[in-house]
CSV table of C-alpha atoms in Angstrom, one decimal:
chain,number,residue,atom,x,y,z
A,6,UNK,CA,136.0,-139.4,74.7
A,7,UNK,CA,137.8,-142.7,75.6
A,8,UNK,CA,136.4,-146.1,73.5
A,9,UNK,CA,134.3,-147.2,76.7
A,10,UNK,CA,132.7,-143.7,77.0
A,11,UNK,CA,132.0,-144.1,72.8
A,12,UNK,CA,130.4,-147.8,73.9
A,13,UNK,CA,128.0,-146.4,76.4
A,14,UNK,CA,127.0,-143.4,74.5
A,15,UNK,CA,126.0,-145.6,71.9
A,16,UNK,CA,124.1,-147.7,74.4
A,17,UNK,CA,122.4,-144.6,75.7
A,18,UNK,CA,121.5,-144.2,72.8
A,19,UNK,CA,119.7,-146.8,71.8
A,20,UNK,CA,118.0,-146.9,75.0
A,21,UNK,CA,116.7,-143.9,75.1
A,22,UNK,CA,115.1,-144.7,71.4
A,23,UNK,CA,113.6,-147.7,73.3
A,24,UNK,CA,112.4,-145.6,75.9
A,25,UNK,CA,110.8,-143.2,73.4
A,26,UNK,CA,109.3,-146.3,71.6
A,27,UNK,CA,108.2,-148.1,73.9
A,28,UNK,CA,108.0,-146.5,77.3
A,29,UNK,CA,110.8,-148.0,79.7
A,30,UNK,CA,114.5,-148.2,79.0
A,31,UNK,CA,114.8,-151.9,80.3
A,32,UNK,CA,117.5,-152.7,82.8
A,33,UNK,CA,120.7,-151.3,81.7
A,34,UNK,CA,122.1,-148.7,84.3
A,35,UNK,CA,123.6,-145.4,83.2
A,36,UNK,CA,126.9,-144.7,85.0
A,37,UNK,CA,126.7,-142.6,88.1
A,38,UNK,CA,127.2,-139.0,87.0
A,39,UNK,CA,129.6,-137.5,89.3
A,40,UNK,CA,128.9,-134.7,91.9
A,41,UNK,CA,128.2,-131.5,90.8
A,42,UNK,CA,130.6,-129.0,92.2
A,43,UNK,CA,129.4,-125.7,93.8
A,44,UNK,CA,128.5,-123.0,91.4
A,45,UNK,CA,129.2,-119.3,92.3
A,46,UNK,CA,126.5,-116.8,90.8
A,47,UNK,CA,127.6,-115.3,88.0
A,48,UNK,CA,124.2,-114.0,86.9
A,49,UNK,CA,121.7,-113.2,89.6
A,50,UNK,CA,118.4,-114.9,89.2
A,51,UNK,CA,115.7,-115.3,91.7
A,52,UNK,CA,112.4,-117.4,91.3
A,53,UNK,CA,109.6,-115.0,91.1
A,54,UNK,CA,106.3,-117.5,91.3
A,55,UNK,CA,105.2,-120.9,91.0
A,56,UNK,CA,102.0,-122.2,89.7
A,57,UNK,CA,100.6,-125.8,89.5
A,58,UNK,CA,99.0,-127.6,86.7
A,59,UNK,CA,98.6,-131.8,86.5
A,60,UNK,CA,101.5,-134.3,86.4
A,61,UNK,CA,103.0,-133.9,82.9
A,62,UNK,CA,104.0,-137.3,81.0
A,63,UNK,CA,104.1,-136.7,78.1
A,64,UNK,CA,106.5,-134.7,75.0
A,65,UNK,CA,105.4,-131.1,76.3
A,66,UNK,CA,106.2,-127.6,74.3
A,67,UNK,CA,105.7,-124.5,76.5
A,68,UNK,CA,104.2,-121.5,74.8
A,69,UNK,CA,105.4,-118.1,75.2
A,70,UNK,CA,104.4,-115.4,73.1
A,71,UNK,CA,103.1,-111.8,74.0
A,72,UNK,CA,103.5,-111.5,78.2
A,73,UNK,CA,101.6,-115.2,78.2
A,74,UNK,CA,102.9,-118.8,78.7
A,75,UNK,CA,100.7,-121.9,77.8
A,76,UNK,CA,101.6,-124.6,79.5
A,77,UNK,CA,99.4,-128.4,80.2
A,78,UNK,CA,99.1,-131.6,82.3
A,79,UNK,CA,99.1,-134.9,81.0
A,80,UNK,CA,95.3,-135.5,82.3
A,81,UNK,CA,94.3,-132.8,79.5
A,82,UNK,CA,94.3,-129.4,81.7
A,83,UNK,CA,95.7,-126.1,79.5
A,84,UNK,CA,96.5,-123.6,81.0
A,85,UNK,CA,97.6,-119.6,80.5
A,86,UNK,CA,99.5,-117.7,82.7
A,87,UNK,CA,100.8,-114.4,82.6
A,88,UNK,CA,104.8,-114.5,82.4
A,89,UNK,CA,105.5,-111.5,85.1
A,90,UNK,CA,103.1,-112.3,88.0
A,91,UNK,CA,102.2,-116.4,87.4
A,92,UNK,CA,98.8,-115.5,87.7
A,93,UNK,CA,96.1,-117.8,85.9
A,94,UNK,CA,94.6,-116.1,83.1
A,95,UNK,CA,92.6,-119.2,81.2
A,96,UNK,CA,92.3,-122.6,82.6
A,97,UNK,CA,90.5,-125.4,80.4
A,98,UNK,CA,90.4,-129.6,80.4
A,99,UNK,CA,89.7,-131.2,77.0
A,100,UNK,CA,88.6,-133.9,79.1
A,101,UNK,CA,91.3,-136.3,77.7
A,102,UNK,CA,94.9,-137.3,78.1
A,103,UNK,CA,97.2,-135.5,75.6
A,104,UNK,CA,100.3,-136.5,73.5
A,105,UNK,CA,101.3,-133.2,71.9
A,106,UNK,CA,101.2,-129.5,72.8
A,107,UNK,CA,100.9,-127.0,73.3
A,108,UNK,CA,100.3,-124.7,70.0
A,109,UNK,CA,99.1,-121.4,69.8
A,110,UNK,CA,98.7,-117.8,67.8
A,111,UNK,CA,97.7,-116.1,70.9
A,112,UNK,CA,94.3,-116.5,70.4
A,113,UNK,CA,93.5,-120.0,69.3
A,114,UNK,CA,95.4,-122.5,71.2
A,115,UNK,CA,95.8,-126.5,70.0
A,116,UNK,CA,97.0,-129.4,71.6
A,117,UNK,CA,96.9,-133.4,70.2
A,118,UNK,CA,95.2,-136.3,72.6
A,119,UNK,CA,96.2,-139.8,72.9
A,120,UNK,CA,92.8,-140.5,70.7
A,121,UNK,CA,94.4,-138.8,68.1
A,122,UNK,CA,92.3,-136.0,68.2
A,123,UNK,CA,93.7,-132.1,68.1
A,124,UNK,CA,91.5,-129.7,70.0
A,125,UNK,CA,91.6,-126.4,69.1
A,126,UNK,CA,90.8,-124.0,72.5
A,127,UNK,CA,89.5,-120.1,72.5
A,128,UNK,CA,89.4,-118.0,75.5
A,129,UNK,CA,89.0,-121.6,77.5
A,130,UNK,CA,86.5,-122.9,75.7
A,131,UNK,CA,86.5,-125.4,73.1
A,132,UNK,CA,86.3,-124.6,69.1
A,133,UNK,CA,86.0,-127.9,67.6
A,134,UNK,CA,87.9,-131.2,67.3
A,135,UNK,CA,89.1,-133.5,64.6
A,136,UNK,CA,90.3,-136.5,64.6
A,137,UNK,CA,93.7,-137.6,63.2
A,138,UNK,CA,94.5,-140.7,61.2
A,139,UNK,CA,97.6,-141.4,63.1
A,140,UNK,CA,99.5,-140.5,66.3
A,141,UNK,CA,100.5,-137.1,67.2
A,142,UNK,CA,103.5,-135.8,69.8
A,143,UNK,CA,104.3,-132.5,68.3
A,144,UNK,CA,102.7,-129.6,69.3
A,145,UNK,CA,100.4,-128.1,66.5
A,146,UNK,CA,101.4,-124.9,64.9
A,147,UNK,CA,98.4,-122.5,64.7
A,148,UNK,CA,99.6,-119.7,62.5
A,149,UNK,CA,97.7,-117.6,59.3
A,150,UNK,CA,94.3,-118.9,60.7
A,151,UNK,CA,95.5,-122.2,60.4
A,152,UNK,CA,96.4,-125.2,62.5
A,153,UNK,CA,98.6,-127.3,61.3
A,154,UNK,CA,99.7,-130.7,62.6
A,155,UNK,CA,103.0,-133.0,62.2
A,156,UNK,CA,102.2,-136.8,62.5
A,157,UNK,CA,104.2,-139.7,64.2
A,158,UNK,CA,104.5,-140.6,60.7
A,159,UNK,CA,105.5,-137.6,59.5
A,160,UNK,CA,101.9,-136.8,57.6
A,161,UNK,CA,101.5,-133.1,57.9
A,162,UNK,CA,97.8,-132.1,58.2
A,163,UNK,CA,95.7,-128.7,57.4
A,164,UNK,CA,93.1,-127.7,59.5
A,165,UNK,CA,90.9,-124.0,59.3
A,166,UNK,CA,91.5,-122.3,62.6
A,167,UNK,CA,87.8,-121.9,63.6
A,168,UNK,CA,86.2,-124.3,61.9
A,169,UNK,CA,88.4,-127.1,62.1
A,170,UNK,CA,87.6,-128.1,59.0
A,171,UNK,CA,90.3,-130.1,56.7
A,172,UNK,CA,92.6,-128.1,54.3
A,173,UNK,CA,94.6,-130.6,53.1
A,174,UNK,CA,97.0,-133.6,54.2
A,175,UNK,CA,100.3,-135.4,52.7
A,176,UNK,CA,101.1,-138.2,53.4
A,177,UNK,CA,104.9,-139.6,53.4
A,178,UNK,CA,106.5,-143.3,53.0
A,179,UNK,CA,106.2,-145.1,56.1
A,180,UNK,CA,109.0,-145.5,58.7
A,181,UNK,CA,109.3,-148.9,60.6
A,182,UNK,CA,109.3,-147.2,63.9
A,183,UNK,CA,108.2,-143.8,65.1
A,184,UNK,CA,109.9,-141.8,67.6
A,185,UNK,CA,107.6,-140.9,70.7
A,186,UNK,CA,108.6,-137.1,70.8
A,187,UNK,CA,108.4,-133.9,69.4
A,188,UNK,CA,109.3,-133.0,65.7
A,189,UNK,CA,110.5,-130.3,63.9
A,190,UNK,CA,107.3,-127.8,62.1
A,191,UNK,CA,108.0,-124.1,62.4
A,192,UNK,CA,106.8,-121.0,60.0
A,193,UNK,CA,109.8,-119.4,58.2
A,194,UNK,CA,108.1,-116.5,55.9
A,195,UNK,CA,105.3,-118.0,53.7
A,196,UNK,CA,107.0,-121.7,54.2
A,197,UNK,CA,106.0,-124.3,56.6
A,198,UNK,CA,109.6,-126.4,57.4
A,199,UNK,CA,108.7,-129.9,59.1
A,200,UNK,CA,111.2,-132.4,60.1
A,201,UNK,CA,110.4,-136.1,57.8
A,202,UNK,CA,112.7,-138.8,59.2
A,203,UNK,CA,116.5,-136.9,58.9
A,204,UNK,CA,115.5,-134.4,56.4
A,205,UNK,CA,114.3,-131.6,56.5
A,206,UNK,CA,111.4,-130.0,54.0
A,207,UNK,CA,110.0,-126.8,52.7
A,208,UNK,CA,106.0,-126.9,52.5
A,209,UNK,CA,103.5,-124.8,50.7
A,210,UNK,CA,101.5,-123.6,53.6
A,211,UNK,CA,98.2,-123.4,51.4
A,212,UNK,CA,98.8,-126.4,49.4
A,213,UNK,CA,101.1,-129.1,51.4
A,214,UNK,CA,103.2,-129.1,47.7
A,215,UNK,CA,107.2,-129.8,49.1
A,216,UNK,CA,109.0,-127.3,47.9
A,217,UNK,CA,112.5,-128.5,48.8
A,218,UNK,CA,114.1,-131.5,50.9
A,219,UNK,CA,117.5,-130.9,52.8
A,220,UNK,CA,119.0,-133.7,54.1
A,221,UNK,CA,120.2,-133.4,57.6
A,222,UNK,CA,121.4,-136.7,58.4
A,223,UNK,CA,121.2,-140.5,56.7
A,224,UNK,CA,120.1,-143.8,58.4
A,225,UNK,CA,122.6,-146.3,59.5
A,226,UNK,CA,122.7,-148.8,62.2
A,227,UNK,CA,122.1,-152.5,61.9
A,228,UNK,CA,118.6,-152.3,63.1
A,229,UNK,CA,115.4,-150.1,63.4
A,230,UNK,CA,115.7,-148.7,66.8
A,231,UNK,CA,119.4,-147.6,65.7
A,232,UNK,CA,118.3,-146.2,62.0
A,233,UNK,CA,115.9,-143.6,63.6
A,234,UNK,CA,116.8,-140.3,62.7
A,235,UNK,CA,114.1,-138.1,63.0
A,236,UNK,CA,114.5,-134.4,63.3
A,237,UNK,CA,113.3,-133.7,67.1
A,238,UNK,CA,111.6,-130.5,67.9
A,239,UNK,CA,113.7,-127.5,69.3
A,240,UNK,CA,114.9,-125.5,66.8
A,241,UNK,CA,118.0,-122.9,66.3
A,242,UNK,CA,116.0,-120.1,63.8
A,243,UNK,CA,118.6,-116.9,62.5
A,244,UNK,CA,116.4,-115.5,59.6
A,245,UNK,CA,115.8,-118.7,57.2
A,246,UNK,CA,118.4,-120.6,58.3
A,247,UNK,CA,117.1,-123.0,60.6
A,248,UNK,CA,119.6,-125.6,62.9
A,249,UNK,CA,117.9,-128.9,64.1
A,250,UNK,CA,119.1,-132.0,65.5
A,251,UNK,CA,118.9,-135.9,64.2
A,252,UNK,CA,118.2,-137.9,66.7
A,253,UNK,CA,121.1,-139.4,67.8
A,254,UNK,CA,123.1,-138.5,64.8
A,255,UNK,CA,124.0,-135.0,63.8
A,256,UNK,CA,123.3,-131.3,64.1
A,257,UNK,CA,122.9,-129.3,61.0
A,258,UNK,CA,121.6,-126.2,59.7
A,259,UNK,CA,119.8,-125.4,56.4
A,260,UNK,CA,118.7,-122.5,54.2
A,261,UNK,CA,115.3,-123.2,54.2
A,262,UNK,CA,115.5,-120.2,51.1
A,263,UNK,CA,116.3,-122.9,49.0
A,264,UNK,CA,116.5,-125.6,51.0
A,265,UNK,CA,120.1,-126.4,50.8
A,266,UNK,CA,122.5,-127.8,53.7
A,267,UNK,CA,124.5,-125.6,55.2
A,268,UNK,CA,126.6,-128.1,57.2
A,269,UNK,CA,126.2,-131.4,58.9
A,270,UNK,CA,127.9,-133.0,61.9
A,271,UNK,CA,128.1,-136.2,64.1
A,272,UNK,CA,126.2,-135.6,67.4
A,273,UNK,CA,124.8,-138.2,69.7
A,274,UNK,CA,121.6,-136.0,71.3
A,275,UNK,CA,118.0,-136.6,71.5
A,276,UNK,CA,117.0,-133.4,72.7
A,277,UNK,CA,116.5,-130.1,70.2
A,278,UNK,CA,118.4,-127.4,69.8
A,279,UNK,CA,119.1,-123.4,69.9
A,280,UNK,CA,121.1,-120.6,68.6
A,281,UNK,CA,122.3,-117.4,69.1
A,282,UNK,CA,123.8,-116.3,65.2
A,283,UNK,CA,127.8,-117.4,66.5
A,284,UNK,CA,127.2,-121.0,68.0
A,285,UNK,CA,124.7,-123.9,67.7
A,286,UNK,CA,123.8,-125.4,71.6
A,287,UNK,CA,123.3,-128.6,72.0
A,288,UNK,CA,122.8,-131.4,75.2
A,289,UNK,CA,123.9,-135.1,74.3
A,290,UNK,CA,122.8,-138.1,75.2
A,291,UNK,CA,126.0,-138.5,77.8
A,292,UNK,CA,124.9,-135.4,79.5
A,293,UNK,CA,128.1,-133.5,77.6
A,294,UNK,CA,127.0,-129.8,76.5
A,295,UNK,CA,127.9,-128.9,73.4
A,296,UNK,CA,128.0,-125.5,71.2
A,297,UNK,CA,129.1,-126.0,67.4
A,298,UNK,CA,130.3,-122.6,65.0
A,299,UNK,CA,126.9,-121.3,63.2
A,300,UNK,CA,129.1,-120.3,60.3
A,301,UNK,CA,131.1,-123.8,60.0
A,302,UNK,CA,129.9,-126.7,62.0
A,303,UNK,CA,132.7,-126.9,64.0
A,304,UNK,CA,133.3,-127.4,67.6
A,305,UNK,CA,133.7,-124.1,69.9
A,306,UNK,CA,133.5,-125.6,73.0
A,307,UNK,CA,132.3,-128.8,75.3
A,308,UNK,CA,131.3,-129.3,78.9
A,309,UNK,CA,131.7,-132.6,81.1
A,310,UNK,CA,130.8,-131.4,84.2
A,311,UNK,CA,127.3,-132.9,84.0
A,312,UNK,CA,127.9,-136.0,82.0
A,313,UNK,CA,125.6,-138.9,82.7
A,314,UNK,CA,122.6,-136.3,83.6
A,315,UNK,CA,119.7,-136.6,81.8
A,316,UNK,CA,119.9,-133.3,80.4
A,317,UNK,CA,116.7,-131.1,78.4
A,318,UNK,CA,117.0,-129.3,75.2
A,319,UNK,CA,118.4,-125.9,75.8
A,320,UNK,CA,117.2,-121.9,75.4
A,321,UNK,CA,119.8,-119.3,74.8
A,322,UNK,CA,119.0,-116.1,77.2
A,323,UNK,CA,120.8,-113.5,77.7
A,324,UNK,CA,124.7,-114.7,78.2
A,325,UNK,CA,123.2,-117.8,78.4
A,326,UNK,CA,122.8,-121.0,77.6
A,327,UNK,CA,119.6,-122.9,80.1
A,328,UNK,CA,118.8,-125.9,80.3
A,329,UNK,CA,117.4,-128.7,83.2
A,330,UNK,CA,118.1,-132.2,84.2
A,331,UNK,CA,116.2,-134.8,85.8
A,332,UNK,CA,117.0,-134.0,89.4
A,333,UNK,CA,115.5,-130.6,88.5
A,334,UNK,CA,117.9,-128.6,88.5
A,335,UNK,CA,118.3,-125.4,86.2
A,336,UNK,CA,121.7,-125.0,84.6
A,337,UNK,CA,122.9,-122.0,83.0
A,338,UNK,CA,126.2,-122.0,81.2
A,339,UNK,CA,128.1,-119.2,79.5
A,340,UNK,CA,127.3,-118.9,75.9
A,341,UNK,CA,131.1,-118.3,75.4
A,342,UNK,CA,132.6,-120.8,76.7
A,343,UNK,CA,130.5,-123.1,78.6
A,344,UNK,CA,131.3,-121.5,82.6
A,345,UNK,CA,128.7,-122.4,84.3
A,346,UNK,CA,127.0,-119.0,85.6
A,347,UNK,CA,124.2,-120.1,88.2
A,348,UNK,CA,122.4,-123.5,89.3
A,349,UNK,CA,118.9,-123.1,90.1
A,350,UNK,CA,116.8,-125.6,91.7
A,351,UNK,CA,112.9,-126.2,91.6
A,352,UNK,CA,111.5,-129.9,92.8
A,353,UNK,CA,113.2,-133.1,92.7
A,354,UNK,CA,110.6,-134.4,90.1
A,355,UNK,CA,112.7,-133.6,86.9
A,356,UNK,CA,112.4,-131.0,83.9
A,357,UNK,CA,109.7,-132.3,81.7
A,358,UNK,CA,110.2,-129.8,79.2
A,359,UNK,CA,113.0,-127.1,77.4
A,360,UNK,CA,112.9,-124.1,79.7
A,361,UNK,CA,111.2,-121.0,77.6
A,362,UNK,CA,111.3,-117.4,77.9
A,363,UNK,CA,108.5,-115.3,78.1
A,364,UNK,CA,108.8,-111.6,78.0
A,365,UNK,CA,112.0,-111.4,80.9
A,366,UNK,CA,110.7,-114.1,82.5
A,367,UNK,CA,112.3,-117.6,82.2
A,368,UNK,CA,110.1,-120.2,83.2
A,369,UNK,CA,110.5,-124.0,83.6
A,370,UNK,CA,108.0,-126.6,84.2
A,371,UNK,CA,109.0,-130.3,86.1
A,372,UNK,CA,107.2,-133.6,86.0
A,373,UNK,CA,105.0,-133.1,88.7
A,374,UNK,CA,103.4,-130.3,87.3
A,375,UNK,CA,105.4,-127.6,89.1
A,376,UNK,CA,105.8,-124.4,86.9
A,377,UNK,CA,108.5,-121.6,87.8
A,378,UNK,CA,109.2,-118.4,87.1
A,379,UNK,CA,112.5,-117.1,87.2
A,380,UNK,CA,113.8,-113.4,87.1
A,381,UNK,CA,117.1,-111.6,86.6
A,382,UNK,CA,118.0,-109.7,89.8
């Protein structure tokens, strides 16, 4: 990368922090990506269905688990759909506009509203609701008859699955700023792993006690908006060792047995992460595509073709690596060497969130609420 390329990168960088903080990038340009070049099938894929739900503004996780996709609009609307057909299984409102989701076990479904309240759904109707101290934009993890929520803050909160009622809370040292996107919390075995500021930590599930802190990346910069390094949500899971990125600083992996670092490296993303067991995959803030050695931390390969595209986190499927860009388009790259494999297109409103699979479905959803399903041939 040449010194002006390092300049802007940087720039984008802080930018897009801005953006996250505060809603609008101000009135720096990002150079013109160049024009994508024709991409001959390598993998068939056809689009099976589409579905609709409400524009979506906001951090959105897509659920997949068991044949079913969970999926919501900014305006509140959640919404199940079966992965094969599209077809509507559940539809509910909570009736306010939301800032995280959406979480589920399959039965209980949770999602986080711009009143800081988490509303926890059940066959489309609502269970209960309770109000958070702070800000939420992480989906809440519902697991072991528990929801449990990640604050802006970093606080990690307890709640009973049915009841709603509260389990227990921590409560972590303040950060000047907050990033305006999805963390890190995931169950590995009996231990809840959360992402606070650039570590990452190992949680007692019943009693919010830290087991272990692994630092995945230390704060520098000359000022707040540069020092942010929270972990951001999309995660690379291979047993209990878990990848994750620092926003806008590095890409490591811990053994979340013990909680120690695996290996650490520069990166310049804002956008989470995934895995297959050989290579780490990663989208940076540049638009450059990037997959690191699981084993080592080091480079295996990097892609230019879509610099300056604002590019998603990415899913590894099949020979694989998927992610979209805010044209919306649907890019899937080789996981051996970065090839690009197929192009596939939906509206022009943008990816709003990481494509997910779901049972051999891939689906993607776009700003404007448009949600496809995708299908090999």
């Amino acid at each position: 990368m040449t010194a002006r390329q390092n300049r802007w990168t940087r720039l984008v960088g802080a930018l897009l922090a801005a953006a996250a903080l505060a809603g609008c990038a101000g009135g720096t340009a990002r150079p013109k990506p160049a024009e994508l070049k024709p991409v001959v099938p390598v993998v068939a894929v056809r689009q099976a269905w589409t579905a609709r739900v409400p524009a979506v503004n906001f951090p959105l996780q897509v659920h997949a688990a068991g044949g079913q996709v969970l999926v919501a609009g900014s305006d509140g609307t959640v919404m199940a759909l079966d992965a094969a057909s599209g077809r509507e299984l559940s539809r509910a409102s909570v009736g306010a506009e939301l800032s995280g989701g959406v979480g589920s076990d399959g039965r209980v479904t949770a999602v986080v509203t711009r009143a800081n309240q988490v509303v926890a759904l059940e066959g489309g109707r609502e269970l209960w609701r309770y109000r958070l101290p702070t800000q939420s934009y992480t989906a809440p993890l519902v697991a072991g008859g528990r929801v449990f929520v990640l604050g802006a803050d970093r606080s990690l909160t307890a709640l009973d699955g049915q009841s709603g009622a509260l389990l227990w809370n921590t409560q972590r040292p303040a950060e000047p700023l907050v990033l305006r996107q999805a963390g890190v919390l995931l169950p590995v075995g009996n231990t809840l792993v959360a992402g606070v500021a650039g570590r990452m930590i190992g949680v007692d599930p019943d009693t919010g006690d830290v087991r272990w802190e692994a630092p995945v990346a230390s704060a520098r910069g000359t000022n707040d908006v540069e020092r942010l390094v929270d972990l951001v949500g999309g995660v690379s899971r291979q047993g209990g060792v878990v990848c994750a990125r620092a926003f806008q600083t590095a890409v490591g992996c811990v053994d979340t047995a013990g909680g120690s670092v695996r290996w650490s490296r520069p990166a310049n993303g804002g956008t989470g992460v995934s895995g297959d067991g050989e290579r780490v995959y990663g989208t940076e803030s540049d638009g450059r595509v990037l997959a690191w050695r699981a084993d080592t931390g080091d480079r295996a390969w990097a892609v230019d073709a879509l610099q300056w595209r604002v590019l998603t986190g990415t899913l590894v499927l099949g020979r694989s690596v998927v992610f979209g860009d805010s044209t919306g388009l649907v890019h899937l790259l080789s996981r051996e060497d970065g090839s690009p494999m197929n192009r596939l297109t939906t509206d022009s409103s943008g990816i709003a969130a990481t494509p997910v699979a779901a049972g051999n479905t891939l689906v993607v959803v776009t700003k404007s609420g448009g949600v496809y399903g995708f299908v090999p041939e």
